[in-house]
Amino acid sequence: MADPEEPEAKFVERLVQRDERAFSELVRTYEGRVVGLVARMLGSQAEAEEVAQEVFIQVFKAIGAFRGDSKLSTWIYRIAINHCKNRSKYLKVRHAGE
């Protein structure tokens, strides 16, 4: 988060309210770590950047479902990991058909 003084719950509430500045802060804060995680899992920087975009779209769509049982970062990384698993399955099927 851009403002380290802002409590995470308040930041999440701004996200739930569809605050565009909050989403920009979210992407700025987590984009590098998400892209890095995805690149390590998929082995491709180009795939990582595409999947990272999908991750942030999913976060945007699903933020209302975030219950706060874990840190926001943990929830985002879980979404990223799930997207990587799905992309890996898709790529295996696509390459098997070639």
mmCIF file of C-alpha atoms in Angstrom:
data_model
loop_
_atom_site.group_PDB
_atom_site.id
_atom_site.type_symbol
_atom_site.label_atom_id
_atom_site.label_comp_id
_atom_site.label_asym_id
_atom_site.label_seq_id
_atom_site.Cartn_x
_atom_site.Cartn_y
_atom_site.Cartn_z
ATOM 1 C CA MET A 1 0.000 0.000 0.000
ATOM 2 C CA ALA A 2 1.236 3.433 -0.785
ATOM 3 C CA ASP A 3 0.433 4.762 2.691
ATOM 4 C CA PRO A 4 2.048 2.513 5.319
ATOM 5 C CA GLU A 5 0.061 4.337 8.019
ATOM 6 C CA GLU A 6 -3.302 3.247 6.553
ATOM 7 C CA PRO A 7 -4.627 0.079 8.220
ATOM 8 C CA GLU A 8 -5.118 -2.822 5.822
ATOM 9 C CA ALA A 9 -8.841 -3.091 6.638
ATOM 10 C CA LYS A 10 -9.380 0.534 5.622
ATOM 11 C CA PHE A 11 -7.411 0.006 2.415
ATOM 12 C CA VAL A 12 -9.503 -3.083 1.598
ATOM 13 C CA GLU A 13 -12.657 -1.073 2.232
ATOM 14 C CA ARG A 14 -11.467 1.503 -0.302
ATOM 15 C CA LEU A 15 -10.929 -1.337 -2.782
ATOM 16 C CA VAL A 16 -14.418 -2.719 -2.106
ATOM 17 C CA GLN A 17 -15.797 0.780 -2.752
ATOM 18 C CA ARG A 18 -14.053 0.652 -6.179
ATOM 19 C CA ASP A 19 -11.722 3.532 -5.321
ATOM 20 C CA GLU A 20 -9.547 3.891 -8.445
ATOM 21 C CA ARG A 21 -6.628 5.368 -6.503
ATOM 22 C CA ALA A 22 -6.705 2.385 -4.158
ATOM 23 C CA PHE A 23 -6.521 -0.025 -7.109
ATOM 24 C CA SER A 24 -3.634 1.930 -8.600
ATOM 25 C CA GLU A 25 -1.850 1.707 -5.235
ATOM 26 C CA LEU A 26 -2.590 -2.008 -5.054
ATOM 27 C CA VAL A 27 -1.100 -2.671 -8.487
ATOM 28 C CA ARG A 28 1.954 -0.474 -7.792
ATOM 29 C CA THR A 29 2.533 -2.231 -4.483
ATOM 30 C CA TYR A 30 2.133 -5.844 -5.598
ATOM 31 C CA GLU A 31 2.820 -5.932 -9.345
ATOM 32 C CA GLY A 32 6.545 -6.639 -9.083
ATOM 33 C CA ARG A 33 6.090 -9.409 -6.546
ATOM 34 C CA VAL A 34 3.205 -10.986 -8.451
ATOM 35 C CA VAL A 35 5.086 -10.892 -11.771
ATOM 36 C CA GLY A 36 8.165 -12.363 -10.054
ATOM 37 C CA LEU A 37 6.180 -15.181 -8.459
ATOM 38 C CA VAL A 38 4.394 -16.000 -11.708
ATOM 39 C CA ALA A 39 7.633 -15.847 -13.738
ATOM 40 C CA ARG A 40 9.267 -18.330 -11.365
ATOM 41 C CA MET A 41 6.289 -20.667 -11.590
ATOM 42 C CA LEU A 42 5.799 -20.484 -15.368
ATOM 43 C CA GLY A 43 9.388 -19.873 -16.476
ATOM 44 C CA SER A 44 8.409 -17.100 -18.895
ATOM 45 C CA GLN A 45 8.479 -13.357 -18.365
ATOM 46 C CA ALA A 46 5.972 -12.744 -21.177
ATOM 47 C CA GLU A 47 3.525 -15.282 -19.706
ATOM 48 C CA ALA A 48 4.128 -13.792 -16.259
ATOM 49 C CA GLU A 49 3.147 -10.304 -17.345
ATOM 50 C CA GLU A 50 -0.026 -11.580 -19.019
ATOM 51 C CA VAL A 51 -1.015 -13.733 -16.043
ATOM 52 C CA ALA A 52 -0.267 -10.878 -13.621
ATOM 53 C CA GLN A 53 -2.790 -8.727 -15.495
ATOM 54 C CA GLU A 54 -5.341 -11.517 -15.122
ATOM 55 C CA VAL A 55 -4.540 -11.737 -11.401
ATOM 56 C CA PHE A 56 -5.261 -8.043 -10.839
ATOM 57 C CA ILE A 57 -8.483 -8.283 -12.846
ATOM 58 C CA GLN A 58 -9.523 -11.186 -10.618
ATOM 59 C CA VAL A 59 -8.580 -9.233 -7.483
ATOM 60 C CA PHE A 60 -10.679 -6.303 -8.753
ATOM 61 C CA LYS A 61 -13.670 -8.563 -9.413
ATOM 62 C CA ALA A 62 -13.396 -10.599 -6.201
ATOM 63 C CA ILE A 63 -12.269 -8.027 -3.589
ATOM 64 C CA GLY A 64 -15.721 -8.125 -2.016
ATOM 65 C CA ALA A 65 -15.119 -11.805 -1.215
ATOM 66 C CA PHE A 66 -11.910 -11.048 0.710
ATOM 67 C CA ARG A 67 -12.802 -11.909 4.313
ATOM 68 C CA GLY A 68 -9.644 -10.703 5.985
ATOM 69 C CA ASP A 69 -8.801 -14.152 7.387
ATOM 70 C CA SER A 70 -5.298 -13.636 6.006
ATOM 71 C CA LYS A 71 -3.253 -10.668 4.909
ATOM 72 C CA LEU A 72 -4.296 -9.087 1.639
ATOM 73 C CA SER A 73 -0.917 -10.004 0.137
ATOM 74 C CA THR A 74 -1.456 -13.690 0.991
ATOM 75 C CA TRP A 75 -4.843 -13.624 -0.727
ATOM 76 C CA ILE A 76 -3.368 -11.966 -3.830
ATOM 77 C CA TYR A 77 -0.523 -14.506 -3.997
ATOM 78 C CA ARG A 78 -3.036 -17.361 -3.670
ATOM 79 C CA ILE A 79 -4.966 -15.966 -6.649
ATOM 80 C CA ALA A 80 -1.670 -15.707 -8.570
ATOM 81 C CA ILE A 81 -0.726 -19.304 -7.752
ATOM 82 C CA ASN A 82 -4.153 -20.548 -8.847
ATOM 83 C CA HIS A 83 -3.845 -18.640 -12.121
ATOM 84 C CA CYS A 84 -0.403 -20.197 -12.670
ATOM 85 C CA LYS A 85 -1.760 -23.696 -12.097
ATOM 86 C CA ASN A 86 -4.598 -23.046 -14.534
ATOM 87 C CA ARG A 87 -2.221 -21.568 -17.142
ATOM 88 C CA SER A 88 0.149 -24.536 -16.775
ATOM 89 C CA LYS A 89 -2.712 -26.964 -17.402
ATOM 90 C CA TYR A 90 -3.854 -24.925 -20.402
ATOM 91 C CA LEU A 91 -0.340 -24.812 -21.879
ATOM 92 C CA LYS A 92 0.139 -28.579 -21.412
ATOM 93 C CA VAL A 93 -3.133 -29.323 -23.198
ATOM 94 C CA ARG A 94 -2.338 -26.834 -25.973
ATOM 95 C CA HIS A 95 1.148 -28.258 -26.511
ATOM 96 C CA ALA A 96 -0.116 -31.861 -26.360
ATOM 97 C CA GLY A 97 -2.447 -31.103 -29.272
ATOM 98 C CA GLU A 98 0.338 -29.773 -31.513
#
